Amino acid sequence: MLDLTITPEQQKIQQLARNFTAQHIIPVAREWDERGGFHEFILAENKKIGLNCMAVPVEYGGPGYDSVTQSLVAEEWGYGCVAFATTLCGNGLSSYPLAIAGTDEQKKLYYGRLVGGGMGGFALTEPGAGSDAGSCTTVAKLEGDEWVINGTKCFATTCGYASIMVVFASTDPDKGVKGLSAFIVEKEREGVLVGAEEHKMGIRSSNTVELRLKNVRIPKTHLLGKEGDGMKIAMKTLDMARPIVASMSVGAARRALDEAVQFAKTYLDVNGKPIGRHQAVAFKLADMATQVEAARQLVRNALRLKDIGVPYTKEAAMAKTFCTDTAMRVAAEAVELMGHYGYSKDSVVEKLMRDAKVTQIYEGTNQIQRIVISGLLLNS
Ligand code: CAA
């Protein structure tokens, strides 16, 4: 259905992403989920239609799409498969630190790799620093004209395949959060080691790995911003990325709703009547549809604020929480409504339910989002 609240150009891009999802993601998503390996082929396919690094500005060879447009595309990818969407949106997440703090030279290097078809990675989380992002133990020491990085990152999305990454490390551990800094690290640097891959409940074909950094030497010029800017860069990056996760969750919720509606129209009760004719089922569908629409409007609101340049941290956290909770709830309701058919490994909704769970966890758990929202309410 045509969305008249977006511009004709945005409608065109939305349709492009919808067609791409129908052609390249939906037909193979189940197979890749079962296989569990990384769906690398999708990157080349996506590059062909020009959506591989949506956030990269035009002057650096990207399409430079606004945030609402990126969200429209993420929703379509999420409709097809949250694992594929996580991979395809990964270049956005990893490139945001460059938009926030990168110099022209750094942008040429980083964006150049992405535009050329490479993947970017974002390595913040550590075994002892997940929700408490500021307590990283990875360290970076300046030796002459080089930074030497040592430490271990975990749950690093797509870092097994990324050709360039933003890595967070402390340049002054005594300063805690204020000692955190952000660096550009190319994969081919000696000492960058990809460790074990996570075996996950959902988003099984998305690549999640441990990353070990052993005396990794990078030029002094690979520091993003100033020493100690790392926490602010990470938080601003997550402000930008959380509405994108929210958008892919809206896509997943919309898919679960569509599956449930289709089932309710065609599955017959003992009297030969479609179960959707029963008010108990129809009202459930109405509630699911209302939640999907509310979620979409919440994320659009956050991104419109961002695109006009006003603070949107609270709205981004609200959108992340509400949209991902909605995806989980609507997927679970679709499974319930479809009974055995929903619970079967052959159903789309059982995969949606497994995939939706991670959206409540990654890019800051929804408990962290509530800390952000309540902090802004209570401290303003
Ligand atoms: N924008 C700019 N600056 C910000 C900011 C924002 N949104 N939020 C915080 N800051 C600044 C603060 O102002 C402060 O600086 P000053 O002292 O100079 O004022 C500094 O950052 C530290 O802020 P806090 O004191 O609030 O930091 P904290 O240690 O209390 O932590 C937190 C706050 C919200 C809990 C934060 O640690 C957090 O967001 N944790 C979750 C981490 C996360 O989301 N990880 C996800 C990893 S990425 C991922 O999952 C991707 C993937 O795989 C797909």
Short mmCIF file of C-alpha atoms and ligand atoms in Angstrom, two decimals:
data_model
loop_
_atom_site.label_atom_id
_atom_site.label_comp_id
_atom_site.label_asym_id
_atom_site.label_seq_id
_atom_site.Cartn_x
_atom_site.Cartn_y
_atom_site.Cartn_z
CA MET A 1 0.00 0.00 0.00
CA LEU A 2 1.28 3.49 -0.91
CA ASP A 3 2.50 5.44 2.12
CA LEU A 4 1.50 9.05 1.46
CA THR A 5 3.33 10.37 4.53
CA ILE A 6 6.69 9.94 2.79
CA THR A 7 8.09 11.70 -0.29
CA PRO A 8 7.84 10.20 -3.81
CA GLU A 9 11.63 9.62 -3.74
CA GLN A 10 11.32 7.75 -0.43
CA GLN A 11 8.43 5.70 -1.85
CA LYS A 12 10.67 4.67 -4.76
CA ILE A 13 13.48 3.55 -2.45
CA GLN A 14 11.01 1.73 -0.20
CA GLN A 15 9.69 -0.14 -3.23
CA LEU A 16 13.24 -0.96 -4.36
CA ALA A 17 14.00 -2.47 -0.94
CA ARG A 18 10.66 -4.31 -0.92
CA ASN A 19 11.37 -5.90 -4.31
CA PHE A 20 14.92 -6.77 -3.24
CA THR A 21 13.62 -8.45 -0.07
CA ALA A 22 11.02 -10.44 -2.02
CA GLN A 23 13.58 -11.56 -4.59
CA HIS A 24 16.77 -12.13 -2.59
CA ILE A 25 15.91 -12.54 1.09
CA ILE A 26 12.52 -14.18 1.64
CA PRO A 27 13.11 -17.19 -0.64
CA VAL A 28 16.36 -18.17 1.13
CA ALA A 29 15.98 -16.91 4.71
CA ARG A 30 14.80 -20.24 6.13
CA GLU A 31 17.58 -22.19 4.41
CA TRP A 32 20.24 -19.82 5.78
CA ASP A 33 18.68 -19.97 9.24
CA GLU A 34 19.03 -23.75 9.22
CA ARG A 35 22.48 -23.71 7.69
CA GLY A 36 23.73 -21.06 10.11
CA GLY A 37 26.67 -19.93 7.92
CA PHE A 38 27.13 -16.32 6.90
CA HIS A 39 24.96 -15.13 3.99
CA GLU A 40 27.82 -13.19 2.37
CA PHE A 41 26.21 -13.25 -1.09
CA ILE A 42 23.65 -10.66 -0.01
CA LEU A 43 26.30 -7.92 0.18
CA ALA A 44 27.12 -8.14 -3.53
CA GLU A 45 23.42 -8.28 -4.46
CA ASN A 46 22.71 -5.25 -2.32
CA LYS A 47 25.63 -3.32 -3.81
CA LYS A 48 24.15 -3.83 -7.29
CA ILE A 49 21.04 -1.82 -6.35
CA GLY A 50 22.97 0.88 -4.48
CA LEU A 51 21.72 0.28 -0.94
CA ASN A 52 24.94 -1.13 0.56
CA CYS A 53 26.06 1.94 2.51
CA MET A 54 23.04 4.19 2.74
CA ALA A 55 24.53 6.53 5.32
CA VAL A 56 27.72 7.33 3.39
CA PRO A 57 27.50 10.91 2.08
CA VAL A 58 27.37 11.60 -1.67
CA GLU A 59 30.80 13.35 -1.62
CA TYR A 60 32.34 10.07 -0.45
CA GLY A 61 30.58 7.93 -3.05
CA GLY A 62 27.51 6.83 -1.08
CA PRO A 63 23.84 7.68 -1.63
CA GLY A 64 23.73 9.84 1.55
CA TYR A 65 20.16 8.94 2.42
CA ASP A 66 18.38 10.74 5.24
CA SER A 67 17.50 8.74 8.35
CA VAL A 68 13.82 8.26 7.49
CA THR A 69 14.83 6.73 4.15
CA GLN A 70 17.32 4.40 5.90
CA SER A 71 14.52 3.39 8.25
CA LEU A 72 12.13 2.57 5.39
CA VAL A 73 14.73 0.25 3.88
CA ALA A 74 15.56 -1.37 7.24
CA GLU A 75 11.86 -2.12 7.77
CA GLU A 76 11.71 -3.95 4.44
CA TRP A 77 14.85 -5.97 5.20
CA GLY A 78 13.48 -6.81 8.67
CA TYR A 79 10.27 -7.99 7.01
CA GLY A 80 12.34 -10.48 5.04
CA CYS A 81 14.71 -11.69 7.78
CA VAL A 82 16.18 -10.02 10.87
CA ALA A 83 19.51 -11.82 10.36
CA PHE A 84 19.93 -10.43 6.83
CA ALA A 85 18.74 -7.02 8.03
CA THR A 86 21.33 -7.06 10.83
CA THR A 87 24.08 -7.66 8.28
CA LEU A 88 22.78 -5.14 5.78
CA CYS A 89 22.33 -2.43 8.41
CA GLY A 90 25.78 -3.17 9.90
CA ASN A 91 27.59 -0.80 7.57
CA GLY A 92 25.37 1.99 8.86
CA LEU A 93 26.21 1.30 12.50
CA SER A 94 29.93 1.00 11.81
CA SER A 95 30.08 4.14 9.69
CA TYR A 96 28.21 6.45 12.10
CA PRO A 97 31.34 7.11 14.25
CA LEU A 98 32.97 8.52 11.11
CA ALA A 99 30.06 10.89 10.56
CA ILE A 100 30.35 11.98 14.20
CA ALA A 101 34.11 12.39 14.55
CA GLY A 102 35.95 11.45 11.35
CA THR A 103 38.38 13.74 9.52
CA ASP A 104 38.25 13.98 5.73
CA GLU A 105 41.19 11.54 5.45
CA GLN A 106 39.59 9.05 7.84
CA LYS A 107 36.29 9.24 5.97
CA LYS A 108 38.03 8.62 2.64
CA LEU A 109 39.66 5.50 4.09
CA TYR A 110 36.62 4.11 5.90
CA TYR A 111 33.82 5.04 3.53
CA GLY A 112 36.06 4.03 0.62
CA ARG A 113 36.14 0.45 1.87
CA LEU A 114 32.37 0.36 2.39
CA VAL A 115 31.55 1.89 -0.99
CA GLY A 116 33.94 -0.63 -2.57
CA GLY A 117 31.71 -3.42 -1.21
CA GLY A 118 33.51 -4.20 2.06
CA MET A 119 31.87 -4.62 5.43
CA GLY A 120 32.47 -2.42 8.44
CA GLY A 121 32.45 -3.59 12.06
CA PHE A 122 31.70 -1.97 15.42
CA ALA A 123 33.62 -3.45 18.33
CA LEU A 124 32.51 -2.01 21.66
CA THR A 125 31.25 -4.89 23.84
CA GLU A 126 33.65 -6.95 25.96
CA PRO A 127 33.18 -9.99 28.19
CA GLY A 128 33.16 -7.68 31.23
CA ALA A 129 31.72 -4.58 29.54
CA GLY A 130 28.36 -5.09 27.88
CA SER A 131 25.67 -2.83 29.28
CA ASP A 132 28.35 -0.93 31.17
CA ALA A 133 30.03 0.16 27.96
CA GLY A 134 32.42 2.55 29.67
CA SER A 135 34.31 -0.14 31.58
CA CYS A 136 36.26 -1.54 28.61
CA THR A 137 39.55 -3.22 29.49
CA THR A 138 40.95 -3.15 25.95
CA VAL A 139 43.81 -0.66 26.03
CA ALA A 140 45.58 1.48 23.46
CA LYS A 141 49.07 2.86 24.15
CA LEU A 142 50.85 5.43 22.03
CA GLU A 143 54.33 4.26 20.96
CA GLY A 144 55.98 6.81 18.70
CA ASP A 145 53.65 7.38 15.78
CA GLU A 146 51.57 4.29 16.41
CA TRP A 147 48.81 3.14 18.74
CA VAL A 148 49.27 -0.38 20.08
CA ILE A 149 45.97 -2.05 20.96
CA ASN A 150 45.47 -5.08 23.21
CA GLY A 151 42.24 -6.67 24.38
CA THR A 152 39.27 -8.86 23.57
CA LYS A 153 35.89 -7.86 22.18
CA CYS A 154 32.86 -10.12 22.05
CA PHE A 155 29.43 -10.37 20.38
CA ALA A 156 30.94 -8.37 17.53
CA THR A 157 28.43 -8.37 14.68
CA THR A 158 29.86 -9.21 11.23
CA CYS A 159 33.43 -8.70 12.49
CA GLY A 160 34.41 -12.11 11.09
CA TYR A 161 33.89 -10.63 7.62
CA ALA A 162 34.45 -6.91 8.16
CA SER A 163 37.38 -5.39 6.31
CA ILE A 164 37.55 -2.33 8.56
CA MET A 165 36.26 -1.66 12.06
CA VAL A 166 35.76 0.96 14.71
CA VAL A 167 37.28 -0.39 17.92
CA PHE A 168 36.88 1.18 21.35
CA ALA A 169 39.83 1.03 23.77
CA SER A 170 40.97 2.89 26.83
CA THR A 171 43.86 5.29 26.39
CA ASP A 172 43.80 6.13 30.10
CA PRO A 173 42.29 3.36 32.26
CA ASP A 174 42.53 5.51 35.42
CA LYS A 175 39.99 7.91 33.96
CA GLY A 176 37.29 5.23 33.45
CA VAL A 177 34.64 6.33 30.95
CA LYS A 178 36.56 9.54 30.24
CA GLY A 179 39.60 7.51 29.19
CA LEU A 180 37.76 5.64 26.43
CA SER A 181 38.82 6.36 22.83
CA ALA A 182 37.70 5.19 19.37
CA PHE A 183 40.02 3.88 16.63
CA ILE A 184 39.85 2.77 13.03
CA VAL A 185 41.36 -0.71 12.65
CA GLU A 186 41.77 -2.46 9.32
CA LYS A 187 41.27 -6.22 9.39
CA GLU A 188 44.60 -6.98 7.75
CA ARG A 189 46.62 -5.41 10.59
CA GLU A 190 48.85 -7.96 12.25
CA GLY A 191 47.38 -9.15 15.55
CA VAL A 192 43.69 -8.82 14.58
CA LEU A 193 42.36 -12.30 15.29
CA VAL A 194 38.81 -13.49 14.80
CA GLY A 195 37.87 -15.90 17.57
CA ALA A 196 34.94 -18.20 18.13
CA GLU A 197 31.62 -17.61 16.42
CA GLU A 198 28.51 -17.47 18.61
CA HIS A 199 25.97 -20.25 18.19
CA LYS A 200 22.73 -18.34 18.49
CA MET A 201 19.03 -19.02 19.09
CA GLY A 202 18.00 -16.59 16.36
CA ILE A 203 19.54 -14.44 13.61
CA ARG A 204 21.53 -17.58 12.95
CA SER A 205 23.01 -16.53 9.62
CA SER A 206 24.25 -13.21 11.02
CA ASN A 207 27.94 -13.37 11.95
CA THR A 208 28.69 -12.78 15.66
CA VAL A 209 32.26 -13.32 16.83
CA GLU A 210 34.89 -12.74 19.43
CA LEU A 211 37.63 -10.39 18.30
CA ARG A 212 41.10 -10.56 19.80
CA LEU A 213 43.56 -7.72 19.41
CA LYS A 214 47.15 -8.66 20.16
CA ASN A 215 49.67 -5.84 19.88
CA VAL A 216 47.77 -4.43 16.93
CA ARG A 217 49.68 -1.43 15.59
CA ILE A 218 47.78 1.31 13.81
CA PRO A 219 48.92 4.79 12.76
CA LYS A 220 48.47 7.63 15.24
CA THR A 221 46.06 9.19 12.73
CA HIS A 222 43.55 6.34 13.21
CA LEU A 223 42.27 7.86 16.46
CA LEU A 224 38.74 9.21 15.97
CA GLY A 225 38.21 12.60 17.56
CA LYS A 226 40.41 13.22 20.60
CA GLU A 227 41.68 10.88 23.31
CA GLY A 228 38.82 10.38 25.75
CA ASP A 229 36.07 11.10 23.21
CA GLY A 230 35.25 7.39 22.88
CA MET A 231 32.22 7.20 25.19
CA LYS A 232 30.54 10.20 23.58
CA ILE A 233 31.24 8.78 20.10
CA ALA A 234 29.82 5.39 21.14
CA MET A 235 26.69 6.93 22.67
CA LYS A 236 26.03 9.21 19.69
CA THR A 237 26.56 6.23 17.37
CA LEU A 238 24.02 4.19 19.32
CA ASP A 239 21.56 7.10 19.21
CA MET A 240 21.79 6.87 15.42
CA ALA A 241 21.69 3.08 15.25
CA ARG A 242 18.90 2.27 17.72
CA PRO A 243 16.08 3.64 15.51
CA ILE A 244 17.42 1.46 12.69
CA VAL A 245 17.13 -1.67 14.86
CA ALA A 246 13.68 -0.38 15.79
CA SER A 247 12.82 -0.13 12.08
CA MET A 248 13.88 -3.68 11.27
CA SER A 249 11.79 -4.81 14.25
CA VAL A 250 8.76 -3.04 12.81
CA GLY A 251 9.39 -5.04 9.64
CA ALA A 252 9.52 -8.30 11.60
CA ALA A 253 6.31 -7.40 13.47
CA ARG A 254 4.58 -6.51 10.20
CA ARG A 255 5.58 -9.88 8.74
CA ALA A 256 4.20 -11.73 11.79
CA LEU A 257 0.96 -9.77 11.46
CA ASP A 258 0.68 -10.58 7.74
CA GLU A 259 1.26 -14.27 8.44
CA ALA A 260 -1.38 -14.27 11.19
CA VAL A 261 -3.94 -12.44 9.02
CA GLN A 262 -3.39 -14.87 6.18
CA PHE A 263 -3.82 -17.81 8.53
CA ALA A 264 -6.98 -16.33 10.08
CA LYS A 265 -8.49 -15.87 6.61
CA THR A 266 -7.81 -19.40 5.45
CA TYR A 267 -7.79 -21.74 8.47
CA LEU A 268 -11.27 -23.08 9.12
CA ASP A 269 -12.95 -23.87 12.43
CA VAL A 270 -14.97 -27.04 13.03
CA ASN A 271 -17.96 -25.44 11.31
CA GLY A 272 -16.00 -24.62 8.18
CA LYS A 273 -15.77 -20.89 8.99
CA PRO A 274 -12.41 -19.01 8.77
CA ILE A 275 -11.18 -18.45 12.34
CA GLY A 276 -10.76 -14.74 11.56
CA ARG A 277 -14.56 -14.45 11.66
CA HIS A 278 -14.43 -15.07 15.41
CA GLN A 279 -14.21 -11.85 17.34
CA ALA A 280 -11.60 -13.25 19.74
CA VAL A 281 -9.24 -13.79 16.79
CA ALA A 282 -10.23 -10.63 14.91
CA PHE A 283 -9.65 -8.44 17.99
CA LYS A 284 -6.23 -10.00 18.52
CA LEU A 285 -5.31 -9.09 14.94
CA ALA A 286 -6.64 -5.56 15.46
CA ASP A 287 -4.43 -5.14 18.54
CA MET A 288 -1.39 -6.52 16.72
CA ALA A 289 -1.95 -4.14 13.77
CA THR A 290 -2.38 -1.16 16.11
CA GLN A 291 0.91 -1.97 17.85
CA VAL A 292 2.77 -2.28 14.54
CA GLU A 293 1.48 1.10 13.37
CA ALA A 294 2.24 2.78 16.72
CA ALA A 295 5.77 1.35 16.60
CA ARG A 296 6.34 2.65 13.06
CA GLN A 297 5.15 6.14 13.98
CA LEU A 298 7.38 6.24 17.06
CA VAL A 299 10.51 5.43 15.07
CA ARG A 300 9.59 7.91 12.32
CA ASN A 301 9.14 10.59 14.97
CA ALA A 302 12.62 9.92 16.41
CA LEU A 303 14.22 10.06 12.97
CA ARG A 304 12.38 13.17 11.86
CA LEU A 305 13.76 14.90 14.96
CA LYS A 306 17.23 13.64 14.04
CA ASP A 307 16.92 14.78 10.41
CA ILE A 308 15.97 18.31 11.47
CA GLY A 309 18.91 18.38 13.88
CA VAL A 310 17.24 18.51 17.29
CA PRO A 311 18.10 16.24 20.28
CA TYR A 312 16.51 12.82 19.89
CA THR A 313 18.32 10.51 22.35
CA LYS A 314 15.17 9.92 24.41
CA GLU A 315 12.96 9.33 21.36
CA ALA A 316 15.55 6.94 19.85
CA ALA A 317 15.60 4.91 23.07
CA MET A 318 11.78 4.93 23.24
CA ALA A 319 11.55 3.74 19.64
CA LYS A 320 14.12 0.99 20.24
CA THR A 321 12.25 -0.25 23.31
CA PHE A 322 8.71 -0.06 21.94
CA CYS A 323 9.43 -1.40 18.45
CA THR A 324 11.53 -4.35 19.59
CA ASP A 325 9.09 -5.24 22.39
CA THR A 326 6.34 -5.03 19.75
CA ALA A 327 8.21 -7.37 17.41
CA MET A 328 8.60 -9.92 20.20
CA ARG A 329 4.99 -9.60 21.36
CA VAL A 330 3.42 -9.69 17.89
CA ALA A 331 5.57 -12.65 16.80
CA ALA A 332 4.63 -14.58 19.97
CA GLU A 333 0.94 -13.73 19.43
CA ALA A 334 1.15 -14.94 15.83
CA VAL A 335 2.62 -18.26 17.05
CA GLU A 336 -0.17 -18.56 19.61
CA LEU A 337 -2.90 -17.72 17.10
CA MET A 338 -1.58 -20.29 14.65
CA GLY A 339 -1.23 -23.01 17.28
CA HIS A 340 0.67 -26.10 16.13
CA TYR A 341 1.12 -24.54 12.69
CA GLY A 342 2.86 -21.55 14.25
CA TYR A 343 5.03 -23.66 16.52
CA SER A 344 6.16 -25.87 13.68
CA LYS A 345 9.70 -25.50 12.36
CA ASP A 346 8.06 -25.06 8.94
CA SER A 347 6.35 -21.83 9.94
CA VAL A 348 7.70 -18.34 9.33
CA VAL A 349 6.51 -17.12 12.70
CA GLU A 350 8.60 -19.49 14.84
CA LYS A 351 11.72 -18.04 13.18
CA LEU A 352 10.38 -14.51 13.62
CA MET A 353 9.91 -15.17 17.33
CA ARG A 354 13.48 -16.45 17.73
CA ASP A 355 14.90 -13.59 15.66
CA ALA A 356 12.85 -10.87 17.37
CA LYS A 357 14.32 -11.74 20.79
CA VAL A 358 17.76 -10.39 19.93
CA THR A 359 16.39 -6.99 18.96
CA GLN A 360 15.41 -6.48 22.61
CA ILE A 361 19.00 -7.28 23.58
CA TYR A 362 21.53 -5.88 21.12
CA GLU A 363 22.43 -2.21 20.61
CA GLY A 364 21.66 -1.72 24.29
CA THR A 365 19.15 -3.95 26.09
CA ASN A 366 15.69 -2.54 26.58
CA GLN A 367 16.54 -2.19 30.28
CA ILE A 368 19.41 0.12 29.25
CA GLN A 369 16.98 2.08 27.06
CA ARG A 370 14.79 2.60 30.12
CA ILE A 371 17.84 3.94 32.01
CA VAL A 372 18.43 6.39 29.15
CA ILE A 373 14.76 7.49 28.97
CA SER A 374 14.26 7.83 32.73
CA GLY A 375 17.63 9.57 33.12
CA LEU A 376 16.57 12.23 30.62
CA LEU A 377 13.18 12.60 32.33
CA LEU A 378 14.59 12.93 35.82
CA ASN A 379 17.69 15.02 35.09
CA SER A 380 16.20 17.64 32.79
N1 CAA B 1 25.16 11.60 23.33
C1 CAA B 1 26.30 12.27 23.65
N2 CAA B 1 26.96 12.06 24.82
C2 CAA B 1 26.45 11.16 25.67
C3 CAA B 1 25.26 10.45 25.41
C4 CAA B 1 24.61 10.71 24.18
N3 CAA B 1 23.48 10.06 23.84
N4 CAA B 1 25.00 9.63 26.44
C5 CAA B 1 25.98 9.82 27.34
N5 CAA B 1 26.84 10.74 26.87
C6 CAA B 1 28.04 11.26 27.52
C7 CAA B 1 27.69 11.86 28.90
O1 CAA B 1 27.31 13.20 28.78
C8 CAA B 1 28.98 11.68 29.66
O2 CAA B 1 29.90 12.68 29.33
P1 CAA B 1 30.23 13.89 30.39
O3 CAA B 1 30.65 13.23 31.67
O4 CAA B 1 31.32 14.67 29.72
O5 CAA B 1 28.95 14.64 30.54
C9 CAA B 1 29.55 10.37 29.09
O6 CAA B 1 28.92 10.18 27.82
C10 CAA B 1 29.24 9.18 29.98
O7 CAA B 1 27.83 9.14 30.15
P2 CAA B 1 27.17 8.41 31.39
O8 CAA B 1 27.76 8.95 32.65
O9 CAA B 1 25.68 8.48 31.23
O10 CAA B 1 27.70 6.91 31.18
P3 CAA B 1 27.42 5.60 31.98
O11 CAA B 1 28.73 4.94 32.19
O12 CAA B 1 26.55 5.89 33.17
O13 CAA B 1 26.63 4.68 30.92
C11 CAA B 1 24.78 3.82 29.63
C12 CAA B 1 25.42 5.02 30.37
C13 CAA B 1 23.52 4.42 29.05
C14 CAA B 1 24.41 2.70 30.59
C15 CAA B 1 25.75 3.32 28.53
O14 CAA B 1 26.83 2.62 29.08
C16 CAA B 1 25.05 2.42 27.50
O15 CAA B 1 24.36 2.92 26.61
N6 CAA B 1 25.24 1.09 27.61
C17 CAA B 1 24.75 0.16 26.60
C18 CAA B 1 25.82 -0.16 25.61
C19 CAA B 1 25.27 -0.69 24.33
O16 CAA B 1 24.27 -0.22 23.82
N7 CAA B 1 25.96 -1.68 23.76
C20 CAA B 1 25.57 -2.20 22.51
C21 CAA B 1 26.78 -2.63 21.73
S1 CAA B 1 26.64 -2.42 20.00
C22 CAA B 1 25.70 -3.67 19.44
O17 CAA B 1 25.04 -4.38 20.13
C23 CAA B 1 25.68 -3.75 17.97
C24 CAA B 1 25.39 -5.06 17.39
O18 CAA B 1 26.01 -6.03 17.69
C25 CAA B 1 24.38 -5.18 16.37
#
